[in-house]
C-alpha cells in the first residue's frame, strides 16, 4: 500500500545532481572538507555506480547537525510497517560484506 | 599588479611521462616571469584553487595547478575528486606520483615565454604536506610554501580512523634543498601548534633555511575565502608573507 508518510526536515548543505535516474551500487560516506557546501567540514555522501564512470554520482554535503537530522528522519521513515516488513523478510539485502573502509 | 592575464587549461607531462591536465594563468607582460606550482587541497582543483592560480598571475607569476586526481578521470573535476577520495589518499595521490607531477609542472612553467627560470611550489592542507616533501624531493624547484600541511609528522594510531596511521614526511627533512615558508593557524588541530614546534625543531637541527608565520585567532585553511575558517586579517598578512618570500627567492 502507499504509505504517504514523509519526514520533512530542514537541512543546510549542497547537492550535485544528475539529469535523469541513475543506477547506484555504492554509497561513499565520509566527514571531511566539502567541495561546495560553505562549511569547513561536512558529512558527505556520494551515491555512485563505479562501473559507469566517475560521473555516475549523486553527491550531498551536509552540516553535521543536518546529517543527524537526516539520520533521525531515515530512522523514523523506517518505522513504517512496510519498511519493517521488508526488513523482516530480508528483501533486497545485498550479498556479501558491504562495509569497506579506506584511508 | 598586472591587469592582464591569459588563463587556460593545459596538458603537460607529469609522473612517468603521463600527460595530465593543469589550470594555468600567466600575466601579459614582456618582463621576465617567475613560476609557481599550486597544489590543490583534498576536495580537488576547485574554484578557490583556481582563484589562487589567478592571484599569482595578477602579481606577475606564471602559475599552474596540476590536476593531481587527473588519472582517476575522465570527468568533471568534482566527480573525479570524489572517486579518488573514496579510494583513499595513498591510492589517489601516492607521493611518487605527485612528486613527478610537480616536477613536470615546474618544467612546463619554466618553458613558458618569458620565464625567468625560477619556480616555486605552494600547497594547501594535503598540498602543504606535498609542498614540504617537494622541497626535499624535487630539486628543480627553487622555493616551497607549506600552508597548514597536515601529517608532515607521523600521526599516532587512532582507533577511530581506519587504516594505518600516516607515516609523515618529516624524515625527509635532511634532503630539503630549498628555502621553506610555513603558514599556520594556532587553532589548527593538524598541524597543531606543538606539531609545528616539532617541525621547527627538526628543520633547525638539520640547518635548513625556513621561516614560519603562526597566526593567533586562525585555524586550518584560513585563506579559504569561501569557508567559515576564513580569517580576513590573518589571510591578508599571510598572503603578503608569501609574496615577500617568492619575491626574495624567485625574482
PDB file of N, CA and C in Angstrom, chain B residues 129-168:
ATOM      1  N   UNK B 129      51.547  19.418   2.817  1.00  0.00           N
ATOM      2  CA  UNK B 129      52.459  18.311   3.078  1.00  0.00           C
ATOM      3  C   UNK B 129      53.230  17.953   1.805  1.00  0.00           C
ATOM      4  N   UNK B 130      52.531  17.952   0.675  1.00  0.00           N
ATOM      5  CA  UNK B 130      53.198  17.638  -0.585  1.00  0.00           C
ATOM      6  C   UNK B 130      54.236  18.694  -0.946  1.00  0.00           C
ATOM      7  N   UNK B 131      53.956  19.972  -0.624  1.00  0.00           N
ATOM      8  CA  UNK B 131      54.943  21.021  -0.892  1.00  0.00           C
ATOM      9  C   UNK B 131      56.183  20.819  -0.020  1.00  0.00           C
ATOM     10  N   UNK B 132      55.965  20.425   1.236  1.00  0.00           N
ATOM     11  CA  UNK B 132      57.093  20.130   2.135  1.00  0.00           C
ATOM     12  C   UNK B 132      57.941  19.007   1.535  1.00  0.00           C
ATOM     13  N   UNK B 133      57.283  17.943   1.085  1.00  0.00           N
ATOM     14  CA  UNK B 133      58.015  16.821   0.506  1.00  0.00           C
ATOM     15  C   UNK B 133      58.713  17.228  -0.789  1.00  0.00           C
ATOM     16  N   UNK B 134      58.050  18.068  -1.585  1.00  0.00           N
ATOM     17  CA  UNK B 134      58.664  18.520  -2.839  1.00  0.00           C
ATOM     18  C   UNK B 134      59.949  19.291  -2.569  1.00  0.00           C
ATOM     19  N   UNK B 135      59.992  20.036  -1.453  1.00  0.00           N
ATOM     20  CA  UNK B 135      61.211  20.773  -1.096  1.00  0.00           C
ATOM     21  C   UNK B 135      62.372  19.820  -0.846  1.00  0.00           C
ATOM     22  N   UNK B 136      62.066  18.572  -0.533  1.00  0.00           N
ATOM     23  CA  UNK B 136      63.088  17.555  -0.270  1.00  0.00           C
ATOM     24  C   UNK B 136      63.318  16.650  -1.476  1.00  0.00           C
ATOM     25  N   UNK B 137      62.386  16.617  -2.408  1.00  0.00           N
ATOM     26  CA  UNK B 137      62.352  15.557  -3.416  1.00  0.00           C
ATOM     27  C   UNK B 137      62.371  16.057  -4.858  1.00  0.00           C
ATOM     28  N   UNK B 138      62.125  17.349  -5.069  1.00  0.00           N
ATOM     29  CA  UNK B 138      62.082  17.888  -6.442  1.00  0.00           C
ATOM     30  C   UNK B 138      63.122  18.999  -6.542  1.00  0.00           C
ATOM     31  N   UNK B 139      64.376  18.640  -6.813  1.00  0.00           N
ATOM     32  CA  UNK B 139      65.449  19.647  -6.759  1.00  0.00           C
ATOM     33  C   UNK B 139      65.356  20.720  -7.833  1.00  0.00           C
ATOM     34  N   UNK B 140      64.523  20.532  -8.844  1.00  0.00           N
ATOM     35  CA  UNK B 140      64.396  21.572  -9.870  1.00  0.00           C
ATOM     36  C   UNK B 140      63.634  22.789  -9.362  1.00  0.00           C
ATOM     37  N   UNK B 141      62.976  22.668  -8.204  1.00  0.00           N
ATOM     38  CA  UNK B 141      62.276  23.817  -7.622  1.00  0.00           C
ATOM     39  C   UNK B 141      63.269  24.733  -6.900  1.00  0.00           C
ATOM     40  N   UNK B 142      62.827  25.989  -6.679  1.00  0.00           N
ATOM     41  CA  UNK B 142      63.696  26.971  -6.034  1.00  0.00           C
ATOM     42  C   UNK B 142      63.217  27.417  -4.666  1.00  0.00           C
ATOM     43  N   UNK B 143      61.945  27.223  -4.341  1.00  0.00           N
ATOM     44  CA  UNK B 143      61.406  27.647  -3.044  1.00  0.00           C
ATOM     45  C   UNK B 143      60.077  26.934  -2.837  1.00  0.00           C
ATOM     46  N   UNK B 144      59.720  26.722  -1.561  1.00  0.00           N
ATOM     47  CA  UNK B 144      58.488  25.986  -1.263  1.00  0.00           C
ATOM     48  C   UNK B 144      57.714  26.678  -0.152  1.00  0.00           C
ATOM     49  N   UNK B 145      56.383  26.648  -0.274  1.00  0.00           N
ATOM     50  CA  UNK B 145      55.491  27.217   0.746  1.00  0.00           C
ATOM     51  C   UNK B 145      54.510  26.137   1.196  1.00  0.00           C
ATOM     52  N   UNK B 146      54.541  25.857   2.487  1.00  0.00           N
ATOM     53  CA  UNK B 146      53.626  24.881   3.099  1.00  0.00           C
ATOM     54  C   UNK B 146      52.564  25.652   3.876  1.00  0.00           C
ATOM     55  N   UNK B 147      51.325  25.612   3.387  1.00  0.00           N
ATOM     56  CA  UNK B 147      50.220  26.243   4.104  1.00  0.00           C
ATOM     57  C   UNK B 147      49.453  25.163   4.864  1.00  0.00           C
ATOM     58  N   UNK B 148      49.630  25.164   6.194  1.00  0.00           N
ATOM     59  CA  UNK B 148      48.948  24.255   7.118  1.00  0.00           C
ATOM     60  C   UNK B 148      48.926  22.803   6.628  1.00  0.00           C
ATOM     61  N   UNK B 149      50.045  22.344   6.126  1.00  0.00           N
ATOM     62  CA  UNK B 149      50.109  20.952   5.674  1.00  0.00           C
ATOM     63  C   UNK B 149      49.919  19.989   6.838  1.00  0.00           C
ATOM     64  N   UNK B 150      48.941  19.105   6.722  1.00  0.00           N
ATOM     65  CA  UNK B 150      48.683  18.129   7.768  1.00  0.00           C
ATOM     66  C   UNK B 150      49.556  16.901   7.598  1.00  0.00           C
ATOM     67  N   UNK B 151      49.821  16.214   8.687  1.00  0.00           N
ATOM     68  CA  UNK B 151      50.533  14.940   8.663  1.00  0.00           C
ATOM     69  C   UNK B 151      51.932  15.047   8.071  1.00  0.00           C
ATOM     70  N   UNK B 152      52.582  16.197   8.262  1.00  0.00           N
ATOM     71  CA  UNK B 152      54.021  16.264   7.962  1.00  0.00           C
ATOM     72  C   UNK B 152      54.763  15.349   8.940  1.00  0.00           C
ATOM     73  N   UNK B 153      54.280  15.339  10.177  1.00  0.00           N
ATOM     74  CA  UNK B 153      54.826  14.433  11.198  1.00  0.00           C
ATOM     75  C   UNK B 153      54.052  13.114  11.170  1.00  0.00           C
ATOM     76  N   UNK B 154      54.678  12.015  11.605  1.00  0.00           N
ATOM     77  CA  UNK B 154      53.915  10.761  11.753  1.00  0.00           C
ATOM     78  C   UNK B 154      52.760  10.977  12.731  1.00  0.00           C
ATOM     79  N   UNK B 155      51.615  10.432  12.401  1.00  0.00           N
ATOM     80  CA  UNK B 155      50.454  10.599  13.268  1.00  0.00           C
ATOM     81  C   UNK B 155      50.298   9.375  14.161  1.00  0.00           C
ATOM     82  N   UNK B 156      49.928   9.592  15.440  1.00  0.00           N
ATOM     83  CA  UNK B 156      49.732   8.434  16.321  1.00  0.00           C
ATOM     84  C   UNK B 156      48.546   7.601  15.845  1.00  0.00           C
ATOM     85  N   UNK B 157      48.588   6.299  16.103  1.00  0.00           N
ATOM     86  CA  UNK B 157      47.448   5.451  15.718  1.00  0.00           C
ATOM     87  C   UNK B 157      46.165   5.967  16.353  1.00  0.00           C
ATOM     88  N   UNK B 158      45.104   6.002  15.567  1.00  0.00           N
ATOM     89  CA  UNK B 158      43.812   6.497  16.047  1.00  0.00           C
ATOM     90  C   UNK B 158      42.781   5.409  15.793  1.00  0.00           C
ATOM     91  N   UNK B 159      42.280   4.775  16.867  1.00  0.00           N
ATOM     92  CA  UNK B 159      41.314   3.693  16.664  1.00  0.00           C
ATOM     93  C   UNK B 159      40.048   4.157  15.959  1.00  0.00           C
ATOM     94  N   UNK B 160      39.793   5.468  15.956  1.00  0.00           N
ATOM     95  CA  UNK B 160      38.614   5.992  15.281  1.00  0.00           C
ATOM     96  C   UNK B 160      38.786   6.135  13.788  1.00  0.00           C
ATOM     97  N   UNK B 161      40.014   5.975  13.308  1.00  0.00           N
ATOM     98  CA  UNK B 161      40.258   6.125  11.875  1.00  0.00           C
ATOM     99  C   UNK B 161      40.715   4.790  11.286  1.00  0.00           C
ATOM    100  N   UNK B 162      40.173   4.423  10.135  1.00  0.00           N
ATOM    101  CA  UNK B 162      40.551   3.144   9.518  1.00  0.00           C
ATOM    102  C   UNK B 162      41.947   3.222   8.910  1.00  0.00           C
ATOM    103  N   UNK B 163      42.558   2.085   8.739  1.00  0.00           N
ATOM    104  CA  UNK B 163      43.826   2.005   8.033  1.00  0.00           C
ATOM    105  C   UNK B 163      45.001   2.418   8.883  1.00  0.00           C
ATOM    106  N   UNK B 164      46.205   2.295   8.304  1.00  0.00           N
ATOM    107  CA  UNK B 164      47.414   2.651   9.049  1.00  0.00           C
ATOM    108  C   UNK B 164      47.503   4.161   9.270  1.00  0.00           C
ATOM    109  N   UNK B 165      48.136   4.549  10.378  1.00  0.00           N
ATOM    110  CA  UNK B 165      48.323   5.973  10.660  1.00  0.00           C
ATOM    111  C   UNK B 165      49.309   6.562   9.647  1.00  0.00           C
ATOM    112  N   UNK B 166      49.103   7.836   9.237  1.00  0.00           N
ATOM    113  CA  UNK B 166      50.041   8.463   8.291  1.00  0.00           C
ATOM    114  C   UNK B 166      51.470   8.444   8.828  1.00  0.00           C
ATOM    115  N   UNK B 167      52.397   8.116   7.930  1.00  0.00           N
ATOM    116  CA  UNK B 167      53.796   7.993   8.338  1.00  0.00           C
ATOM    117  C   UNK B 167      54.521   9.329   8.360  1.00  0.00           C
ATOM    118  N   UNK B 168      53.927  10.346   7.706  1.00  0.00           N
ATOM    119  CA  UNK B 168      54.557  11.648   7.677  1.00  0.00           C
ATOM    120  C   UNK B 168      55.695  11.725   6.672  1.00  0.00           C
TER     121      UNK B 168
END
